[in-house]
Coordinates of C-alpha atoms and ligand atoms in Angstrom, one line a residue:
X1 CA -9.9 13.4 -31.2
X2 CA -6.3 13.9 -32.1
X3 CA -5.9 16.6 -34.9
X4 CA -3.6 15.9 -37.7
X5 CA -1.3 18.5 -36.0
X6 CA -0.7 16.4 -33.0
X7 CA -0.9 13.1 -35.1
X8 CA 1.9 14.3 -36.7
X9 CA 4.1 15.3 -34.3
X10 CA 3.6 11.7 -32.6
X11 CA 4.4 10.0 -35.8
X12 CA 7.8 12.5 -36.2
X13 CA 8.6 11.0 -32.7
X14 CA 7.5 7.5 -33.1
X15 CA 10.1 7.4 -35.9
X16 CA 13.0 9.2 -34.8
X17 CA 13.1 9.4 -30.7
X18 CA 14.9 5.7 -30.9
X19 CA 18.0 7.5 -32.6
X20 CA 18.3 9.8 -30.0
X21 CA 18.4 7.4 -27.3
X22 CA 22.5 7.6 -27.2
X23 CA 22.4 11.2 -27.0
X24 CA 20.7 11.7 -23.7
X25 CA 21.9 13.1 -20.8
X26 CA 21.3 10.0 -17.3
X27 CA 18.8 11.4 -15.1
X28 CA 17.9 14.9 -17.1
X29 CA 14.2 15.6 -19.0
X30 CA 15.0 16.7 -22.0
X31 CA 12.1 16.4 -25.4
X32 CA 14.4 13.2 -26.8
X33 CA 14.2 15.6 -29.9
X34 CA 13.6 19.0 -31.3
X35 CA 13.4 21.6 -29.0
X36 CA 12.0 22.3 -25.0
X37 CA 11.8 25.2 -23.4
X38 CA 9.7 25.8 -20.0
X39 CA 8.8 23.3 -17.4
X40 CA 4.4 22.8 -17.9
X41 CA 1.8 21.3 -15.9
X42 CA 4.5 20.0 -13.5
X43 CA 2.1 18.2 -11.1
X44 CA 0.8 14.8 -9.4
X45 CA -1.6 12.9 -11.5
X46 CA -3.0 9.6 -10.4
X47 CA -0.5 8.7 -7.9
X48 CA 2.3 9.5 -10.4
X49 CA 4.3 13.0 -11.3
X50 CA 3.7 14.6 -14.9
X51 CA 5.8 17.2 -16.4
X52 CA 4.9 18.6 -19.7
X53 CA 7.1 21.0 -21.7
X54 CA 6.9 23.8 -24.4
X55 CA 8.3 22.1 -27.4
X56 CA 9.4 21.8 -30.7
X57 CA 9.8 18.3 -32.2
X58 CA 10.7 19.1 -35.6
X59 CA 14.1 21.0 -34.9
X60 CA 16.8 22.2 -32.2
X61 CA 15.4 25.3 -32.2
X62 CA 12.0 27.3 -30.8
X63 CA 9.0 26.8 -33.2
X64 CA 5.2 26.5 -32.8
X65 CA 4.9 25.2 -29.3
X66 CA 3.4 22.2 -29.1
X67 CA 3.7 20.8 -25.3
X68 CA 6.0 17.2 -24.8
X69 CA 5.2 14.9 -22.0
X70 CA 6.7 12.7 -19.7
X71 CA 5.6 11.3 -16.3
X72 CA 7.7 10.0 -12.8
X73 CA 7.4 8.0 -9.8
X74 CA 11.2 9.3 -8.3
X75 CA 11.7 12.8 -10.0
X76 CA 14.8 10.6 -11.9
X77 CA 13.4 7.4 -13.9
X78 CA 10.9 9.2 -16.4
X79 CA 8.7 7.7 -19.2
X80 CA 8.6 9.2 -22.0
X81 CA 4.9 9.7 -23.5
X82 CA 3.6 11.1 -26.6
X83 CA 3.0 14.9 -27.5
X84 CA 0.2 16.0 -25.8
X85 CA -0.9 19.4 -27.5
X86 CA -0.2 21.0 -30.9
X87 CA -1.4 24.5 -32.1
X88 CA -4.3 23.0 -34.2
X89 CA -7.2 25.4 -33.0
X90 CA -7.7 28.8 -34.0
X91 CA -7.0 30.2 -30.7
X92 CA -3.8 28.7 -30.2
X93 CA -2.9 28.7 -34.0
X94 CA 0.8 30.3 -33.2
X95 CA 1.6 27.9 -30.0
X96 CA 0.5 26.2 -27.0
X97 CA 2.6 28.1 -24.6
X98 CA 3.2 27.7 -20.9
X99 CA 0.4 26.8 -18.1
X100 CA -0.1 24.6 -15.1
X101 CA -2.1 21.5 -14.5
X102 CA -4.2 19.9 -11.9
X103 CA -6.2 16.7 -11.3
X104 CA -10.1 16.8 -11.2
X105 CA -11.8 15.4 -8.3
X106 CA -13.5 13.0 -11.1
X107 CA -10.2 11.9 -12.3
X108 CA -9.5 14.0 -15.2
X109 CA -6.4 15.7 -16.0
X110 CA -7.1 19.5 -16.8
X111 CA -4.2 21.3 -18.4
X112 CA -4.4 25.4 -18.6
X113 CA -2.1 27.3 -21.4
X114 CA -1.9 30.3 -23.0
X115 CA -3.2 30.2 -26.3
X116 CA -1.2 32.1 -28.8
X117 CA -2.9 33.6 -32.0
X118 CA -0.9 36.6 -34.1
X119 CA -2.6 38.9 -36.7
X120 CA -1.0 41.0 -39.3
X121 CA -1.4 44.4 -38.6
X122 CA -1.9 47.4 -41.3
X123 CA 1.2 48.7 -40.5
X124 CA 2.7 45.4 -41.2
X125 CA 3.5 44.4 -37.1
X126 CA 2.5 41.4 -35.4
X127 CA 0.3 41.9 -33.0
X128 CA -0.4 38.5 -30.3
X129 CA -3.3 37.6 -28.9
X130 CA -2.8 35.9 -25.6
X131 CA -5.6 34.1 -24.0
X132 CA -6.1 31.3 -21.6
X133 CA -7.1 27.9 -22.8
X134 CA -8.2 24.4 -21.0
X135 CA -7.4 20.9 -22.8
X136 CA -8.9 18.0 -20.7
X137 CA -7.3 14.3 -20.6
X138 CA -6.8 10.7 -18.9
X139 CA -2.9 11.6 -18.6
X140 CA -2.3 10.9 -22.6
X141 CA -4.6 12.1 -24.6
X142 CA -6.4 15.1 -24.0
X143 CA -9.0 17.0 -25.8
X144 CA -9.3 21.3 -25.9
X145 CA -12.8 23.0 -24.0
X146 CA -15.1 23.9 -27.0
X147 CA -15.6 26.9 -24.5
X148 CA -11.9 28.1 -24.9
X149 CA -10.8 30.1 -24.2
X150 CA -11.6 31.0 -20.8
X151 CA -9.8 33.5 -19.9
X152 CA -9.3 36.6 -22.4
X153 CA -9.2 40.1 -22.5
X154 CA -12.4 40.9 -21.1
X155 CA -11.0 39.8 -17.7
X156 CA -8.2 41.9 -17.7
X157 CA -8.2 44.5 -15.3
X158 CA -8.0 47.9 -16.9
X159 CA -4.7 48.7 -18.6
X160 CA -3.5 45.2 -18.9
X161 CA -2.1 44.1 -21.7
X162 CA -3.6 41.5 -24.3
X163 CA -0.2 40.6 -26.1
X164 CA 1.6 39.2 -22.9
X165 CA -1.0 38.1 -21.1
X166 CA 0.3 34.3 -20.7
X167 CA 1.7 31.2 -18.3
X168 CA -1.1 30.1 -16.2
X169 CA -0.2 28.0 -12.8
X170 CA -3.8 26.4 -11.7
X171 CA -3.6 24.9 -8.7
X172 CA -6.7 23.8 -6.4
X173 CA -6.8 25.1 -2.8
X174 CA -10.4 23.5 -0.5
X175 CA -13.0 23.4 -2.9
X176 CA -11.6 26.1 -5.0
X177 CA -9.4 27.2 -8.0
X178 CA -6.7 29.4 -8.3
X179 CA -4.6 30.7 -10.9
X180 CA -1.5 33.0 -11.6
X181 CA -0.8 34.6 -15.0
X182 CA 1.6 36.8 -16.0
X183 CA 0.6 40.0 -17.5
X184 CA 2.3 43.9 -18.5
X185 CA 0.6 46.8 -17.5
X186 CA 0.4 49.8 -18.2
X187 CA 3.9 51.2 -16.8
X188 CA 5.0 48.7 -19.8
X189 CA 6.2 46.4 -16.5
X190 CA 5.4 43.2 -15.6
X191 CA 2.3 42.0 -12.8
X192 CA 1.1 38.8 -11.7
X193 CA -2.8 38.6 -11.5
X194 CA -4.5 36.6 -9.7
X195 CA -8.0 34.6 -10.7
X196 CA -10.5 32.3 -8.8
X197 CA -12.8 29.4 -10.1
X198 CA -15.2 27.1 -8.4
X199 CA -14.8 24.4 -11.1
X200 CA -11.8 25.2 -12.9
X201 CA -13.4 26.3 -16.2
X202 CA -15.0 29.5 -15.4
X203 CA -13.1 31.9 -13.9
X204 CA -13.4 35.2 -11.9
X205 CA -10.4 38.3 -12.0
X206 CA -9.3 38.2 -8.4
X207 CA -6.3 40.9 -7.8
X208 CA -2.6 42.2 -8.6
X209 CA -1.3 39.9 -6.6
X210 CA 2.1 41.6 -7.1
X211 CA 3.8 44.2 -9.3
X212 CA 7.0 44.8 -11.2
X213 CA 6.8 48.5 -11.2
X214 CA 10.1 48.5 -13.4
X215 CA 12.2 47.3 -10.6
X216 CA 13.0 43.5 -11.0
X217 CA 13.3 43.5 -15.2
X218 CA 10.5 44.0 -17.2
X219 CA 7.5 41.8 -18.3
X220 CA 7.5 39.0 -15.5
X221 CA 7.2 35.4 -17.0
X222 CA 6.1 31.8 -15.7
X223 CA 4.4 32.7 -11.8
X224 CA 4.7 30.1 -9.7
X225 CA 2.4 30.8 -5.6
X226 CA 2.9 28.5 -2.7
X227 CA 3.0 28.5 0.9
X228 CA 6.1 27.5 2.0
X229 CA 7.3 27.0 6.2
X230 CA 4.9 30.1 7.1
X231 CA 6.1 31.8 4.3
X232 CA 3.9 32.9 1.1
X233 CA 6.8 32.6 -2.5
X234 CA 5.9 34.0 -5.7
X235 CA 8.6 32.9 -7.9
X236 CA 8.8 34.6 -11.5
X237 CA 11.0 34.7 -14.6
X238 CA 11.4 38.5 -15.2
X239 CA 12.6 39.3 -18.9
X240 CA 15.0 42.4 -19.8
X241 CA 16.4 42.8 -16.2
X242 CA 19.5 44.5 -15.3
X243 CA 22.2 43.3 -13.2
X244 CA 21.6 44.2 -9.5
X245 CA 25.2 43.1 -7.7
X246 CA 25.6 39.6 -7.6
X247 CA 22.5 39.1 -6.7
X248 CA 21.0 39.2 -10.1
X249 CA 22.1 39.1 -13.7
X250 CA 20.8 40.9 -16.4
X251 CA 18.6 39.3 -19.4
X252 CA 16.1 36.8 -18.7
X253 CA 16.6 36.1 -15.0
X254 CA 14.5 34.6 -12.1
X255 CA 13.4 35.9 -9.1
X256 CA 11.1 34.5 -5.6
X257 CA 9.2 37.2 -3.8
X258 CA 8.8 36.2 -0.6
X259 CA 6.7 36.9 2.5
X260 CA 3.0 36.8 3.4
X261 CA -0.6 37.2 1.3
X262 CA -2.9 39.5 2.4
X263 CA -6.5 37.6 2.4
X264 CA -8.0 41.3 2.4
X265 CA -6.6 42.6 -0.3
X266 CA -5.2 39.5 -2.2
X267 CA -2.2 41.0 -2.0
X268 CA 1.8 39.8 -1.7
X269 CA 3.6 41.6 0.6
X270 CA 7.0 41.0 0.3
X271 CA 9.5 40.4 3.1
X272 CA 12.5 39.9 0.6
X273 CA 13.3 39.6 -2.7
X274 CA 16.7 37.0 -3.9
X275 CA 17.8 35.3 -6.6
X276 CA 16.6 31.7 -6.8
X277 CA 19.2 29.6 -9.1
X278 CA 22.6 32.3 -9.9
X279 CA 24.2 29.7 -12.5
X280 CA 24.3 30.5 -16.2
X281 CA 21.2 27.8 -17.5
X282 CA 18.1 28.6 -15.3
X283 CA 14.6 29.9 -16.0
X284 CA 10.9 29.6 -15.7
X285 CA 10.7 27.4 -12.7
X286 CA 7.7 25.3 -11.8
X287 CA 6.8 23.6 -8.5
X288 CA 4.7 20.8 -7.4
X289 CA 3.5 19.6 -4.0
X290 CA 4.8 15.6 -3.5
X291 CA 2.1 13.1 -1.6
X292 CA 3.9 13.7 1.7
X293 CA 4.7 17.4 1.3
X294 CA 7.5 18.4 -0.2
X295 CA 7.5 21.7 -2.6
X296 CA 9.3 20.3 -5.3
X297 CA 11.0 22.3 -8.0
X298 CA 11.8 22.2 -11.9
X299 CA 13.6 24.6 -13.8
X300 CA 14.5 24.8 -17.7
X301 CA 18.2 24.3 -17.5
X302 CA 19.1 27.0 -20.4
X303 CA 19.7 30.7 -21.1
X304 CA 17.4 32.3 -23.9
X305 CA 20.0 33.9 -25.1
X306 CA 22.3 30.9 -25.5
X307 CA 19.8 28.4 -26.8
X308 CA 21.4 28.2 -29.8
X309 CA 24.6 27.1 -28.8
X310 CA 24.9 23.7 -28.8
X311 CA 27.8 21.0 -30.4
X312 CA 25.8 20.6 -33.8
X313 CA 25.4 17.0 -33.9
X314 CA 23.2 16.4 -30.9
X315 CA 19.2 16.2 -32.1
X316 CA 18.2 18.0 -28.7
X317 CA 18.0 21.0 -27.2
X318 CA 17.2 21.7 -23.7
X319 CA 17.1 20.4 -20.4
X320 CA 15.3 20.2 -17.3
X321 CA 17.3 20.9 -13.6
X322 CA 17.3 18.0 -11.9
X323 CA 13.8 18.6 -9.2
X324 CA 15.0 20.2 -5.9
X325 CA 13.1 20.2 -2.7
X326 CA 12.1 23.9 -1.6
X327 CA 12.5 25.2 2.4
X328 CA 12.5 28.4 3.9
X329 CA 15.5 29.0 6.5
X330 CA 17.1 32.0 7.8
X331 CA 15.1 34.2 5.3
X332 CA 16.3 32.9 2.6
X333 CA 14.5 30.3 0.2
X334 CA 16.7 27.1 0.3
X335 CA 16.5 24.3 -2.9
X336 CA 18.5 20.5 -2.3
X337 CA 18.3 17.8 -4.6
X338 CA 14.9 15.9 -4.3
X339 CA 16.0 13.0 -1.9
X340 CA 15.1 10.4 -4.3
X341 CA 18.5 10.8 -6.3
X342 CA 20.4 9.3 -3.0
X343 CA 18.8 5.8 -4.5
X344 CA 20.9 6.2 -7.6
X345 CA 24.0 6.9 -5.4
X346 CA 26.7 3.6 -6.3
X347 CA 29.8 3.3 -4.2
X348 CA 31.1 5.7 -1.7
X349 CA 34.7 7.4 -2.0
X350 CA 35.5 9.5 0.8
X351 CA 38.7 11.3 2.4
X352 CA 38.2 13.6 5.4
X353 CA 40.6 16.5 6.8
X354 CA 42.9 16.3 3.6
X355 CA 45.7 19.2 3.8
X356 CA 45.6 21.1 0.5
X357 CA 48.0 23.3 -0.6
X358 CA 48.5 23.4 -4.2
X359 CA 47.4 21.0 -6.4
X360 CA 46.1 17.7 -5.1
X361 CA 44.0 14.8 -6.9
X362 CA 42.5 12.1 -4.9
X363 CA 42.6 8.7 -5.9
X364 CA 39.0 7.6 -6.9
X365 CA 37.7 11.5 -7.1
X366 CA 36.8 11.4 -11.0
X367 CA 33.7 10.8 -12.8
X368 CA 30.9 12.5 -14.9
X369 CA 28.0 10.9 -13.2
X370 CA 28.2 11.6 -9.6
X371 CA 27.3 13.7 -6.4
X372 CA 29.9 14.7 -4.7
X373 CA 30.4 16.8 -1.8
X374 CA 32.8 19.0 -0.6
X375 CA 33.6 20.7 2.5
X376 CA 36.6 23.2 2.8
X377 CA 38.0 24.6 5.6
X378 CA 40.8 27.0 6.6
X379 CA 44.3 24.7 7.2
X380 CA 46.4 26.7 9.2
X381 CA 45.0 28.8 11.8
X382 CA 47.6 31.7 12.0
X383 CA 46.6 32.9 8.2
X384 CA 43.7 32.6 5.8
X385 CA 43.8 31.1 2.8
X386 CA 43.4 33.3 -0.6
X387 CA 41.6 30.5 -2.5
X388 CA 40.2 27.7 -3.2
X389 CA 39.2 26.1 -6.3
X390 CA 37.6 22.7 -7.3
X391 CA 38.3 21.5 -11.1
X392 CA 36.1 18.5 -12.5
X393 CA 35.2 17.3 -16.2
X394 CA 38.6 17.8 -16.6
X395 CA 40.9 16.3 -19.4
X396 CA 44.1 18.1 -20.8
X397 CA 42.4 20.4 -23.0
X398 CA 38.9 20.6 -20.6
X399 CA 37.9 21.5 -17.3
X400 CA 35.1 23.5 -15.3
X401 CA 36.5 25.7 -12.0
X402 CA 34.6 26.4 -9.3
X403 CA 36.4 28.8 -6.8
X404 CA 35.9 30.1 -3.4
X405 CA 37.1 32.9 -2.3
X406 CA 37.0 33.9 1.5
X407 CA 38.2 37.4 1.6
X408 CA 35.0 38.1 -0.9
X409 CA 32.4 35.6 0.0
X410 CA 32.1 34.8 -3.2
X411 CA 32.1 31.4 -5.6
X412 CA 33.3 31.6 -9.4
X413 CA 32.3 29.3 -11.8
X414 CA 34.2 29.2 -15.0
X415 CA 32.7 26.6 -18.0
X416 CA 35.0 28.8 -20.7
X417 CA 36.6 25.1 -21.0
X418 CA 33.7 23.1 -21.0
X419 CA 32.7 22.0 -24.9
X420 CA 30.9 25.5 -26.0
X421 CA 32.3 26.0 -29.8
X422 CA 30.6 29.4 -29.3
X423 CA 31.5 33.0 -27.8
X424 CA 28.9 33.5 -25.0
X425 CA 29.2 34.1 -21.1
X426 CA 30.8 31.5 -19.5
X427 CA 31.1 32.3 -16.2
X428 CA 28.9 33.5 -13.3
X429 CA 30.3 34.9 -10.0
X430 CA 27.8 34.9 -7.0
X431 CA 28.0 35.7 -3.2
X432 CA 28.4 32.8 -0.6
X433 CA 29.4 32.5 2.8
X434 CA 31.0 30.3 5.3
X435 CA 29.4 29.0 8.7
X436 CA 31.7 28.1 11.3
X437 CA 34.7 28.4 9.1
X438 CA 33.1 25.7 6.5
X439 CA 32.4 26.4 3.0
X440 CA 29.9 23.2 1.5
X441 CA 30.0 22.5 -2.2
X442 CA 27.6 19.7 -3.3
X443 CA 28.2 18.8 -6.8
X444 CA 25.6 16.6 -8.9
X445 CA 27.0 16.1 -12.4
X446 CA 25.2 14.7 -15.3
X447 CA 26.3 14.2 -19.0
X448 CA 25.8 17.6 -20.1
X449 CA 25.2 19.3 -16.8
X450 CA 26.8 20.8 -13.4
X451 CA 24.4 21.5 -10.6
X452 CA 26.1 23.4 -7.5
X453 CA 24.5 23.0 -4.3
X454 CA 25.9 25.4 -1.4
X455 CA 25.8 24.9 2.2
X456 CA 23.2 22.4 1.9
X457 CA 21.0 24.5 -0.2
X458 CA 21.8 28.2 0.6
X459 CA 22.5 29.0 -2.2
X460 CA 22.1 26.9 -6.3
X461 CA 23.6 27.5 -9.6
X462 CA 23.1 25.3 -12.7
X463 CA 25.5 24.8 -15.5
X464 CA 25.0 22.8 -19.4
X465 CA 28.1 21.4 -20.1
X466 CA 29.1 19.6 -23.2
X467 CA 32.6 18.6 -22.3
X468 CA 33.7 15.2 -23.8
X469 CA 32.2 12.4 -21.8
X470 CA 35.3 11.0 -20.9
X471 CA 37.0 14.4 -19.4
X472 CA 36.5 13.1 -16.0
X473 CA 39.5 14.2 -13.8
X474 CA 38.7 15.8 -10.5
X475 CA 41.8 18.0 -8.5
X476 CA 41.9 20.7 -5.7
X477 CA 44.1 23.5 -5.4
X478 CA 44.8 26.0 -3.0
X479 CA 46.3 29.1 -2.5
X480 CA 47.3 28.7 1.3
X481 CA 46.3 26.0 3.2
X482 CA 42.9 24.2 3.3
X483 CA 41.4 21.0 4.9
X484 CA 39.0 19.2 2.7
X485 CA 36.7 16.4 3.8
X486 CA 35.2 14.9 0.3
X487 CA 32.5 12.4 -0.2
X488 CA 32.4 11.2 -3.8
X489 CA 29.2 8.9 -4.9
X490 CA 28.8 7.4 -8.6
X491 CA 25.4 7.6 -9.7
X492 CA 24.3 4.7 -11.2
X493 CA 20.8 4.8 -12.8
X494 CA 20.4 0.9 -14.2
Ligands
FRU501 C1 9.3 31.7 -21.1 C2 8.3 31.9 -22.3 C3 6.9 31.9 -21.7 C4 6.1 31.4 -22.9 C5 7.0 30.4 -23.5 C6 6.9 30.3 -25.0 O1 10.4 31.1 -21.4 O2 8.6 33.0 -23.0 O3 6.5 33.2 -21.2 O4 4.9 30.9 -22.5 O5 8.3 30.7 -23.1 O6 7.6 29.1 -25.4

């Protein structure tokens, strides 16, 4: 049964996603309208990927979540499909927010959110209820548990918190079911607990599976638990952190925890701790496992606190990272574009050992929609050179630098000039390295996006944009000399 809730937001999109159609960004998920937030139930479904998303049809900016939809065969082409949840029951009354999904060995679809429900105090506060909900569907429509919901309070373990108790990630694992959920505890800090199901409706407390303790930010948001190359990750959106080095920026950052699970105690003990994305426009990562076993990525390509600057005229707000495929590699948790994209890739531009020094444009090097990659490397042997920086979506009055810097080991990106009419952070500095002399930018650009890829996956920072479409000048410039190799690919996606 679809409630008049849901029924409405599919008629709001029915009638207005077709005006949109101009606005959107080539290969990024957006919600076509309204609002997204998170990354939801990002998982395969009947030989095909879904992705659902906390949203907002009815305007640009965070309301009553109701969850969007859309599904993929290539992580790039995806069909849009209508809303799949609204906050029509009691228990999720104030919003449908984040959860996971997974396919039932009889076919269905089971989603798993956090149902949201806020009372008015005496003293006049909102308190939240946060409780654990199950909707089951056929991959369109999908109807709530009578039973929900099926995870509350009572399985808690003692001092837990019942306000942000929220973003379930189901996955199944032999003939069981396993969930995350973020949670605060009593040191006001965040925890991610761990539950168990044999049939993915009734559930079991498990563990901690792995604390905050006040040291990575505060309450920890959207858990994500795989096993990766003989490595166990818990990735996690803490909120309120402060700035550790370069490392990690303060406010709502993100965060994997990586190293091994401890069957006996159900326990994560970590090996290392790093940032996962260190660009301006990343949280609340999700992953999936592909048919032939790739962890695959997706990230909400925005910053909280700059989710409400936007140029006014576009009708959307939000985006998704483009998916990235997940390795482990000299202790550290590596993330490349999925593969898939290299299908999109039009005609190839290339130079190799080009001698910078100063600045140099390449005939052909321009364009908005492209992956480009570029590989610098010290030009003169006797002395080092101070600099180098990278300029694209660049016009007379726009551009967005990317800058190396050797003596540092460190890459700048600056989006001050990038089409923000607003006064917010626009630029993130973070460490990088060279390996045998080379530095390794990879570059995917979309209409309203920059995704930077560093020595093949080292090291990832995403960027929105909203530079003019056609500021699409490309130059290099040095201070010393530099060889540059560059390998420029349009990407075409009809
Ligand atoms: C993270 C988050 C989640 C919550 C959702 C609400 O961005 O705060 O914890 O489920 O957004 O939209």
């Amino acid at each position: 049964m679809i409630s008049k809730k849901l029924q409405r937001a599919r008629d709001f999109e029915k009638k207005y996603l077709r005006y949109t159609e101009e606005e959107q960004p080539g290969f990024h998920v957006t919600g076509g309208i309204g609002w997204i937030n998170d990354p939801n139930g990002f998982a395969p479904y009947q030989g095909e990927y879904h992705l659902f998303f906390q949203y907002y049809p009815y305007d640009t900016k965070w309301g009553p979540m109701h969850w969007g939809h859309v599904k993929t065969r290539d992580f790039i082409k995806w069909e849009r499909l209508p809303a799949a949840l609204a906050p029509d029951s009691e228990y999720d009354r104030d919003g449908c927010f984040s959860g996971g999904a997974v396919e039932l060995p009889d076919g269905r679809h089971l989603l798993m959110y956090t149902g949201v429900r806020n009372v008015r105090r005496r003293n006049g506060k909102l308190q939240a209820f946060q409780t654990q909900c199950i909707a089951i569907g056929d991959g369109v429509d999908y109807e709530k548990l009578a039973a929900n919901p099926v995870i509350d309070a009572e399985l808690l373990p003692e001092g837990g918190s019942t306000e942000d108790f929220r973003d379930p990630k189901i996955w199944r694992e032999g003939d069981k079911y396993y969930a995350v959920i973020g949670n605060r505890s009593a040191d006001g800090s965040g925890t991610i607990l761990l539950y168990e199901s044999d049939d993915a409706m009734h559930w079991r407390y498990v563990s901690v599976l792995s604390a905050c303790h006040n040291q990575y930010g505060r309450m920890w948001e959207c858990p994500d638990f795989f096993h990766l190359d003989e490595k166990d990750v818990l990735i996690t959106s803490p909120q309120e952190m402060s700035a550790i080095g370069l490392e990690f920026h303060p406010g709502n950052a993100n965060v994997c925890l990586v190293g091994h699970f401890d069957p006996n105690i159900h326990h994560l003990n970590r090996e290392w701790v790093q940032a996962i994305d260190y660009g301006l426009d990343f949280y609340a990562p999700q992953t999936l496992l592909t048919s032939d076993g790739r962890r695959v990525m997706i990230g909400w390509m925005q910053n909280w606190e700059t989710s409400s600057c936007k140029p006014q005229e576009l009708r959307f707000m939000g985006q998704m990272t483009l998916p990235r495929e997940l390795s482990i590699r000299n202790r550290r948790l590596y993330q490349n574009p999925v593969r898939e994209l290299e299908k999109y890739r039009g005609v190839k531009i290339d130079y190799y050992n080009v001698l910078i020094n100063g600045e140099t444009s390449l005939r052909g090097i321009s364009g908005r929609s492209l992956d480009m990659t570029v590989t610098v490397r010290p030009g003169n042997e006797s002395s080092m050179y101070k600099w180098f920086r990278l300029y694209v979506a660049r016009d007379g009055e726009h551009f967005t630098m990317i800058r190396f810097r050797p003596d540092t080991s460190t890459i700048k990106v600056d989006r001050t000039h990038s089409g923000f009419p607003h006064d917010i952070v626009n630029i993130r500095e973070f460490p990088a390295c060279v390996h045998n002399g080379e530095l390794k930018l990879r570059v995917i650009m979309d209409r309203y996006s920059l995704e930077l890829f560093v020595n093949d996956g080292e090291s990832a920072a995403s960027f929105v944009l909203y530079t003019p479409a056609d500021a699409s000048a490309i130059s290099f410039t040095s201070e010393g000399a530099v060889l540059v190799d560059v390998e420029k690919y349009d990407l075409e996606m009809d």
